[in-house]
XYZ file of C-alpha atoms in Angstrom:
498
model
C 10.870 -72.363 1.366
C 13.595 -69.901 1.067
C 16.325 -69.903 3.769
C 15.240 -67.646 6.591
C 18.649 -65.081 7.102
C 16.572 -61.914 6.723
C 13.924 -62.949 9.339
C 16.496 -64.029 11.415
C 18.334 -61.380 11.229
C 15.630 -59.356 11.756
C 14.724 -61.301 15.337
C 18.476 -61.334 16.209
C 18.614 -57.053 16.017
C 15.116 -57.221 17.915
C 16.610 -59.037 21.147
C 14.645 -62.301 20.137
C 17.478 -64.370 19.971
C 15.480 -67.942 20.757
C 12.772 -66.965 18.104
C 15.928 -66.041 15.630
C 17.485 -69.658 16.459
C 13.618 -71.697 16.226
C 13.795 -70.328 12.675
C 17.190 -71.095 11.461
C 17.189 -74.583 13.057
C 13.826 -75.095 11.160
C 15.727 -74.224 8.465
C 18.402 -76.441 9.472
C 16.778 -79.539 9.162
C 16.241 -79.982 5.832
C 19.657 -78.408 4.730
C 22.021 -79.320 7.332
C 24.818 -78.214 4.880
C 23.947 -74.600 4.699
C 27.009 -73.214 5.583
C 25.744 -69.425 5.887
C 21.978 -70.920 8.617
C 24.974 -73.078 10.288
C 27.073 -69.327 10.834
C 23.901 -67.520 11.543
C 22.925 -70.082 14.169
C 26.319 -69.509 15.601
C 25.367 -65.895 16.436
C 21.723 -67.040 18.305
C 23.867 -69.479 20.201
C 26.323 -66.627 21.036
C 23.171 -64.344 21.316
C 22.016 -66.922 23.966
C 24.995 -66.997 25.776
C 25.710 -70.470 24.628
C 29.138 -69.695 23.567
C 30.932 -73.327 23.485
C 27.541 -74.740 21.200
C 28.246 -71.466 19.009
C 31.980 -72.615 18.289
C 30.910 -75.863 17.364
C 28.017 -74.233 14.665
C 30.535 -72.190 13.372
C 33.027 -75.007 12.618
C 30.328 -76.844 11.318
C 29.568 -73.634 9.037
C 33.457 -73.895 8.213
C 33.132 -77.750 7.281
C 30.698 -76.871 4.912
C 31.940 -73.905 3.716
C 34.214 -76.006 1.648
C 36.448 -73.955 -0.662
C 34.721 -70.644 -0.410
C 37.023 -67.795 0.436
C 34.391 -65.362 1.235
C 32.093 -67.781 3.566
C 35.115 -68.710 5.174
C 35.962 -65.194 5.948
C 32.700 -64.429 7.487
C 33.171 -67.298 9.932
C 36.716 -66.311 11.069
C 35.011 -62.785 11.800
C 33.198 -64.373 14.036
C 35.438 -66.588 15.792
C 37.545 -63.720 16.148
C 34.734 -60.723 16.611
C 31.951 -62.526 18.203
C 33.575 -65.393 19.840
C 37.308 -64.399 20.544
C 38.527 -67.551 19.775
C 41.268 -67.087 17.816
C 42.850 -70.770 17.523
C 39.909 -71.911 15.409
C 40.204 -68.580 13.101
C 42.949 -69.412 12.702
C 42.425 -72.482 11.036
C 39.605 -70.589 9.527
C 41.999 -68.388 7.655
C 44.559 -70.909 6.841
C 42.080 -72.475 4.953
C 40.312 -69.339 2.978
C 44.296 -68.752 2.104
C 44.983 -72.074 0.847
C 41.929 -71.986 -1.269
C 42.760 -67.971 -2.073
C 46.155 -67.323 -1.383
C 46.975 -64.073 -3.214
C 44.444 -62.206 -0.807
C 45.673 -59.462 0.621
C 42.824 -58.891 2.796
C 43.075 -62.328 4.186
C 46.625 -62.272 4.890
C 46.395 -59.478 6.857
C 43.067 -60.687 8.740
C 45.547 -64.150 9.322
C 48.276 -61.654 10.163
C 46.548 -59.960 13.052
C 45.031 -63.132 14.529
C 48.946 -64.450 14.299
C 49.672 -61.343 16.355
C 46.781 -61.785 18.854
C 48.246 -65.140 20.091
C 52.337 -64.122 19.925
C 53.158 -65.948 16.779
C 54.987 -63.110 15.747
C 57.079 -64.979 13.368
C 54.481 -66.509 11.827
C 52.866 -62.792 11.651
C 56.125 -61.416 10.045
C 55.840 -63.862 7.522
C 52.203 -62.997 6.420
C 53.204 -59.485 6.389
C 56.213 -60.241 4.089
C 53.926 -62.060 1.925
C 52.197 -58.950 1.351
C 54.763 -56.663 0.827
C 56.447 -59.515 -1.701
C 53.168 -58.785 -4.173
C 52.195 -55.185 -3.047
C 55.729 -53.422 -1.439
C 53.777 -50.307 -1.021
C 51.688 -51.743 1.821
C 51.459 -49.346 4.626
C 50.435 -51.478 7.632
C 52.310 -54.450 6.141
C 55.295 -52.346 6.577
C 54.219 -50.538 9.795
C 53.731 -53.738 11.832
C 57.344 -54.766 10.201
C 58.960 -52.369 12.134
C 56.427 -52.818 14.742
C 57.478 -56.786 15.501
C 61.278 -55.697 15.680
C 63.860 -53.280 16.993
C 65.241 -51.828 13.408
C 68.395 -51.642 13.043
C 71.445 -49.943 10.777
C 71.544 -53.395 9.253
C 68.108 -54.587 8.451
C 65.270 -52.040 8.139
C 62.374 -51.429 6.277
C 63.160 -47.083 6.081
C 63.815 -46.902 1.943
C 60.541 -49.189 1.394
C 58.390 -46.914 3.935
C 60.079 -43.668 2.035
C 59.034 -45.108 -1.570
C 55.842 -46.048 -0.213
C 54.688 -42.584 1.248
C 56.500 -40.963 -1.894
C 54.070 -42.924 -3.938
C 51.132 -42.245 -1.350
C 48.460 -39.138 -1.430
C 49.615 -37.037 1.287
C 46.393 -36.692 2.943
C 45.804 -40.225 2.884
C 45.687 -42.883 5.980
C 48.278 -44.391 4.369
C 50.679 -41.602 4.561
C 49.820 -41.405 7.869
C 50.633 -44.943 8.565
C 53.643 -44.654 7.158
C 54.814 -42.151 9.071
C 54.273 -43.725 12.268
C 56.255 -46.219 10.693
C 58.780 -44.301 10.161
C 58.833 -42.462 13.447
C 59.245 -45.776 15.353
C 62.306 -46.838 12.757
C 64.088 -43.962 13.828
C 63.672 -44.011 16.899
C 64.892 -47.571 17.428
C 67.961 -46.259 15.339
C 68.177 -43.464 18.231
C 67.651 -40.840 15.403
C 65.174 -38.751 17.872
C 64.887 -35.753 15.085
C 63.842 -37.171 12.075
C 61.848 -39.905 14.176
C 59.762 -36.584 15.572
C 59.452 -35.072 12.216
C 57.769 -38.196 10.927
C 56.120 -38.591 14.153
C 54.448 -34.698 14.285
C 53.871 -35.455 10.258
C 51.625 -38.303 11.136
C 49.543 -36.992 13.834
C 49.023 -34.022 12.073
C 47.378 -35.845 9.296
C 45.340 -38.339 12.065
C 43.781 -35.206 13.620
C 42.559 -33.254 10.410
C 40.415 -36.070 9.763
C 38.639 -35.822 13.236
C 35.444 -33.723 14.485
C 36.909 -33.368 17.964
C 36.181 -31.058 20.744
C 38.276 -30.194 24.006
C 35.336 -28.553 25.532
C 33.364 -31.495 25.260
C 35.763 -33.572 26.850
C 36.287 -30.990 29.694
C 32.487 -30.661 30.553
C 31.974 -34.263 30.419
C 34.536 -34.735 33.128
C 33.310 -31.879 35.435
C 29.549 -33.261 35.079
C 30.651 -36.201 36.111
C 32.670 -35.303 38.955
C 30.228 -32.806 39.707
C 27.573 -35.738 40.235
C 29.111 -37.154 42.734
C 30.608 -34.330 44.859
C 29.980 -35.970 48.840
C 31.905 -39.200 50.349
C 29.996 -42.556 48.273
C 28.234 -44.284 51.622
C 28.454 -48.174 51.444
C 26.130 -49.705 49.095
C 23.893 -53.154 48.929
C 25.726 -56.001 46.854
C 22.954 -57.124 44.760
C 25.311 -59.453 42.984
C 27.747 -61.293 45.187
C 30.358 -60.605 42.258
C 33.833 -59.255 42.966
C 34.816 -57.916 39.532
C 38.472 -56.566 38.666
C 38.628 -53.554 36.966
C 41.890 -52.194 35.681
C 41.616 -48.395 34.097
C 43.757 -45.733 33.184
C 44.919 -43.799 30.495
C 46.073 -45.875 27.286
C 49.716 -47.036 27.324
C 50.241 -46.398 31.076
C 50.926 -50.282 31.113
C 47.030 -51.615 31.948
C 47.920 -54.916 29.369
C 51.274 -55.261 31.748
C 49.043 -55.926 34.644
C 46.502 -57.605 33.336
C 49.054 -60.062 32.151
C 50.396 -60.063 35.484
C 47.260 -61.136 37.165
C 45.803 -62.979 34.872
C 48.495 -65.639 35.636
C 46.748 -65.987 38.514
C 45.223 -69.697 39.113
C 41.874 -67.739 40.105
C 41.276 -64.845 37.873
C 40.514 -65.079 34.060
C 41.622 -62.130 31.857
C 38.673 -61.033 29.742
C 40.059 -58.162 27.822
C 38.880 -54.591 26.862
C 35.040 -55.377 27.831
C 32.740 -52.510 26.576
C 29.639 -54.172 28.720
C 30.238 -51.949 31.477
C 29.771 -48.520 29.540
C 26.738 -50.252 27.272
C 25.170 -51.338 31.154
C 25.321 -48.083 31.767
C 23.155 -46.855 28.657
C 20.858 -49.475 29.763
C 19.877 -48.158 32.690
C 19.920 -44.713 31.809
C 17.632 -44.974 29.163
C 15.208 -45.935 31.961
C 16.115 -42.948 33.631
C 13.093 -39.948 33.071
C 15.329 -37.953 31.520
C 16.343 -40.841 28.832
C 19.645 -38.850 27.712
C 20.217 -38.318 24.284
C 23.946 -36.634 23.976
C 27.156 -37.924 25.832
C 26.635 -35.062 28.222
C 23.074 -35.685 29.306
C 24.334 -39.054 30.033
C 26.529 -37.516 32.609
C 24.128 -35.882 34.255
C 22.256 -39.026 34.764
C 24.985 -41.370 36.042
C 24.700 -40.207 39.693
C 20.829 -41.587 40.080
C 21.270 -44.662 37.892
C 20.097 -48.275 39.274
C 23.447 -49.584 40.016
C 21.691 -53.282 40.711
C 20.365 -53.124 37.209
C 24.365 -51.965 35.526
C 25.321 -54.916 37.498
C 22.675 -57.487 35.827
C 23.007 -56.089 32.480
C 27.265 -56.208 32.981
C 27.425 -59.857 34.128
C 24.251 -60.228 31.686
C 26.747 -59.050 28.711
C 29.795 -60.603 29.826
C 28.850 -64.337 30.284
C 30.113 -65.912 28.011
C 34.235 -63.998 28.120
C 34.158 -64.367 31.908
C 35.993 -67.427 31.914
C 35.518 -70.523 34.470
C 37.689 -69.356 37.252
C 36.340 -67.512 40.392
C 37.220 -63.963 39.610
C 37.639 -61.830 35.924
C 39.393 -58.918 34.865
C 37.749 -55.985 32.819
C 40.698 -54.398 31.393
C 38.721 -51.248 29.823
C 40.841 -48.060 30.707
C 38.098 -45.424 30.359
C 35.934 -47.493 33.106
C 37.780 -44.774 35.067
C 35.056 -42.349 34.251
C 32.738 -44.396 36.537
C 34.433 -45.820 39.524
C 31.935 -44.768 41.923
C 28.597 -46.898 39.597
C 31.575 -49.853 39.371
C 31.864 -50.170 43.671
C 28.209 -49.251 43.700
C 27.047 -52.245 41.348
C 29.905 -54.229 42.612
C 30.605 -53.277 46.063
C 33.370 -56.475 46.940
C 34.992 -55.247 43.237
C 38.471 -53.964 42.878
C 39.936 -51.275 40.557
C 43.400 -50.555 40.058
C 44.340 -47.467 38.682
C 47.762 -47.644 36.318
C 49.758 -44.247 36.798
C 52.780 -43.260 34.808
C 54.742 -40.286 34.873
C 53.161 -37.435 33.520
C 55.071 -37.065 30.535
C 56.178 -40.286 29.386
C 52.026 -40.963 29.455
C 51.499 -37.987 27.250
C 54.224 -39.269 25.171
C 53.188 -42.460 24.599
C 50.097 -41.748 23.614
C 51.308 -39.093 21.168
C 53.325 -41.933 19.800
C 50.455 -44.556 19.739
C 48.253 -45.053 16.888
C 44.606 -46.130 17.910
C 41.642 -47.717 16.202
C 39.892 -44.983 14.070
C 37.926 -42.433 16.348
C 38.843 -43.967 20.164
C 40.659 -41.801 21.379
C 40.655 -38.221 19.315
C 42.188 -36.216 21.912
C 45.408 -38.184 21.069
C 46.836 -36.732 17.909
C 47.549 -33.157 18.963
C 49.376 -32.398 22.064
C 47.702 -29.125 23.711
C 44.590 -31.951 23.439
C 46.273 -34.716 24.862
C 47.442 -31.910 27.971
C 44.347 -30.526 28.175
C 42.472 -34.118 28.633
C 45.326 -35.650 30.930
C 45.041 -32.252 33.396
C 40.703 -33.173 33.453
C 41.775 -37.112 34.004
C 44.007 -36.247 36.840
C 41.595 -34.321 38.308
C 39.335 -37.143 38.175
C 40.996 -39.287 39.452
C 42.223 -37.195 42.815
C 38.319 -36.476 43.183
C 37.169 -40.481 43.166
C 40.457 -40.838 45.705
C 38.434 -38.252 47.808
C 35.168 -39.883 47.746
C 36.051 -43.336 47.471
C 38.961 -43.464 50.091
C 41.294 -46.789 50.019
C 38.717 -47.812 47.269
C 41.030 -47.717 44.158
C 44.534 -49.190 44.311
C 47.211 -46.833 42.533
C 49.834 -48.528 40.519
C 52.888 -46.951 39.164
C 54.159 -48.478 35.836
C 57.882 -47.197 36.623
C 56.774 -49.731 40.263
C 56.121 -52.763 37.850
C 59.223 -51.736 36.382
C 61.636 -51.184 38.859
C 60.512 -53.549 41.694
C 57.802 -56.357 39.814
C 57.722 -58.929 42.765
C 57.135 -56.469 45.567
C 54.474 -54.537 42.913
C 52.638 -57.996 42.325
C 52.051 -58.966 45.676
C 50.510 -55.400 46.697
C 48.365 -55.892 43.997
C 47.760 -59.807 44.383
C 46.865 -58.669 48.107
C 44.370 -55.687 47.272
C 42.680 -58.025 45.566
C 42.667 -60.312 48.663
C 44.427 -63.354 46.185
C 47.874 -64.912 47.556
C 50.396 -64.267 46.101
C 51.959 -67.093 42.846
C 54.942 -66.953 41.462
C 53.891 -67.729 37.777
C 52.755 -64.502 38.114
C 55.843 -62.854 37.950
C 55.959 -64.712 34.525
C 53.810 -62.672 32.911
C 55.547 -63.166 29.354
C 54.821 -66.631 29.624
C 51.297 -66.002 29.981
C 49.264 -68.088 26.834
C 46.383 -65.694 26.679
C 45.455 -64.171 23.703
C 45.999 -60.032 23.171
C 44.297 -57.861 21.343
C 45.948 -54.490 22.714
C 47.777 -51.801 21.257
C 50.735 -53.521 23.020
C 50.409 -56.894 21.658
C 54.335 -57.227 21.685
C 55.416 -55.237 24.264
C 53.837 -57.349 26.606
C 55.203 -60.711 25.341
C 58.973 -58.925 25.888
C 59.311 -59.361 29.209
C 60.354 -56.228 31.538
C 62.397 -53.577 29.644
C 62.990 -50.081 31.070
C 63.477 -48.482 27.853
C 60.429 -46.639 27.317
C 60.444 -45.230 31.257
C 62.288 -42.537 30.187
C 62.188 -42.536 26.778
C 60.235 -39.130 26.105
C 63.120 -37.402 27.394
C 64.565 -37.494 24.129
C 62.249 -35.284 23.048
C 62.267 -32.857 25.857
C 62.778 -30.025 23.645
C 59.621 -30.748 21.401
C 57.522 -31.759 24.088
C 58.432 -27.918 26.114
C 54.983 -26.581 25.600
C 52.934 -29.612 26.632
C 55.499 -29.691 29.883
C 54.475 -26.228 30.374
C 50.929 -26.913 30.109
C 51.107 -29.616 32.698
C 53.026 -27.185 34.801
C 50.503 -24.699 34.639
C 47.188 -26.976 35.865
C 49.567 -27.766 38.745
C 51.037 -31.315 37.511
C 54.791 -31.831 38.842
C 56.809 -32.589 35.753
C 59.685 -33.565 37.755
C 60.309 -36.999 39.640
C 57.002 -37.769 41.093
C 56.372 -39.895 44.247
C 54.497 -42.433 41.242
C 52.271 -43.855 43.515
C 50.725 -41.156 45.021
C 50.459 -38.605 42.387
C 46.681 -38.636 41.534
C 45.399 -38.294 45.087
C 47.807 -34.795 45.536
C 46.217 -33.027 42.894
């Protein structure tokens, strides 16, 4: 008998996730060492929502993976992917390294888990192992300046320049590198040549995209358009009393997350995509059965919020933690606020807001996984989609009132204690101090602001697109024109004026 991986592979991508595990613990009997069965029962167990039993196959799988870089890899892909527990990867990797340790690819996989749980020395020093065998390595050298402020004194800037000399100007390496460079300079308060680099890099991000505006636009409208009259109470069918925190990326969502998720009640379960994949669920049942993103707007407004809520909790078992409540810290949920308080009428969402600019700005300056956000690399785009959020947003205000909970990043800021308990008491928790302590928080991040959040409060980056007031005119103007007030906003109220 050969081992079973393709049938069970094959009843794993079919939904039959106990006839995938019957077969590979058949299997299992007579080969109990089988590191790859022992990994593959790992993902029925997970399948199953059995996700503590998974673990424990997939160390097993790592016990008997002995000395085999490449098995060992696949299991830390799991702990991490699959499982999200990143201790155990990484013991995974530091094993596969021991056995390989001139692996790039592993040192960087070991890299980011050191990043995902604040080791950031230990991350610094995987990077620097890279760079010490290949010094032209762009995202070795872009989270170097990343981890740190740079200064006059110690920088990374002539390595970066020989690197994207050496680079094909085209390339995603080039444009790593110049986000690389862009944050050097800035931290060395050089604002010009940091928005040279800066444009440079975008410029190169967006020619590689199939993105358009339009599509964006009439998704919004549909949407909004679905749901045009005040949303009457509905039936909990679940008893649950989700947290949802949206908003745009880098308006400080991670910030409060970590806030409440030092809470002795709530569990932070990350960037969930269950409640967008519920959604498909039950729209596929729909008559219509969409087919395009925009058909799918057009059915959200009839869709069986009871059955979103089964499949969600369905999908989220096993990263919703022991404690009483859970956070889904997913910014786009904000395209369906009224199916989240219809599936989940006790749930909360709280909206981060940010002033207009220094959101656009940040997300100019963020680099995000391939294809997740493509409006973000040009900055008419990034106007044009922040004018159609806003207007979102003021339109679930209007039909949802007192039913979303605006929250100002320059408030967390400025006045944290105050800030936490309106949002401890929204959510109807009392207020704890260790949640003021957010840096101190042990969880595990897997955000675009992996450091920032472990900093503590800074004000720095409040204000900070004002250094590039002049290159940012025309997206100013833009905001000006679809009636967004670039001037000192009254933060939390902003969304519901428009």
């Amino acid at each position: 008998m050969s081992a079973p991986s393709a049938a069970v592979l094959e009843a794993l991508g079919s939904g039959r996730a106990e006839a995938a595990l019957a077969l590979v613990s058949e299997w299992l009997r007579d080969h109990p060492a089988d590191a790859q069965s022992l990994l593959q029962k790992a993902e029925c167990l997970l399948a199953l929502g059995r996700r503590q039993p998974a673990i424990e196959a997939a160390r097993a799988a790592a016990a008997a993976a002995q000395d085999l870089p490449a098995t060992l890899d696949a299991i830390g892909m799991f702990l991490v992917v699959r499982a999200t527990d990143y201790a155990r990867a990484l013991e995974v990797y530091d094993r596969a390294i021991h056995c390989s340790p001139a692996d790039r690819a592993l040192l960087h996989k070991r890299a980011w888990v050191h990043l995902y749980l604040g080791h950031f020395d230990r991350a610094r020093a995987d990077f620097e192992a890279i760079l010490a065998t290949w010094p032209g390595d762009a995202d070795a050298l872009k989270w170097l300046a990343d981890l740190r402020r740079q200064t006059r004194e110690s920088n990374h800037i002539a390595a970066m320049q020989a690197a994207l000399a050496a680079a094909a100007p085209d390339s995603v390496q080039a444009a790593t590198l110049h986000f690389a460079l862009a944050k050097s300079y800035e931290d060395l308060d050089e604002h010009a040549n940091s928005w040279r680099h800066l444009s440079a890099g975008n410029r190169l991000e967006r020619a590689r995209l199939q993105y358009d505006p339009a599509r964006d636009r009439a998704f919004i409208e549909r949407i909004i358009g679905g749901f045009p009259q005040l949303e009457p109470p509905a039936s909990d069918s679940s008893g649950e009393s989700p947290i949802f925190i949206v908003g745009l990326p880098r308006s400080g969502t991670t910030l409060v997350e970590r806030i409440i998720g030092q809470h002795s009640q709530v569990h932070a379960a990350g960037e969930l995509p269950a409640l967008l994949e519920a959604i498909r669920v039950a729209a596929q049942r729909d008559a219509s059965r969409p087919g395009t993103w925009l058909e799918l707007a057009d059915t959200l407004p009839r869709l069986d919020a009871a059955l979103i809520a089964r499949e969600y909790l369905a999908r989220t078992r096993t990263l919703r933690g022991e404690r009483a409540r859970f956070i889904d810290k997913q910014p786009i949920n904000f395209y369906y606020c009224p199916l989240i308080l219809r599936a989940f009428p006790k749930g909360r969402i709280v909206h981060l807001t940010r002033h207009p600019m220094a959101a656009c700005y940040s997300i100019y300056k963020g680099r995000f996984q391939e294809g997740g956000l493509p409006f973000a690399y040009d900055l008419s785009e990034i106007g044009e989609f922040y004018l159609g959020y806003r207007r979102m947003l003021a339109h679930w205000h209007h039909v949802l009132p007192g039913r979303i909970l605006d929250v100002a990043y320059e408030d967390v800021v400025a006045a944290l204690e105050p800030t936490a308990r309106r949002v401890l008491d929204y959510l109807g928790l009392p207020f704890e101090p260790q949640c003021l302590e957010f840096e101190r928080n042990p969880a595990p991040s897997t955000t675009s602001s992996v450091v920032q959040v472990r900093r503590g409060l800074y004000d720095s980056s409040v204000s900070q697109w004002r250094h590039y007031a002049e290159y940012l005119a025309p997206l100013a103007a833009q905001l000006a024109a679809g009636g967004v007030e670039i001037g000192e906003l009254s933060r939390t109220r902003h969304c519901k004026e428009l």
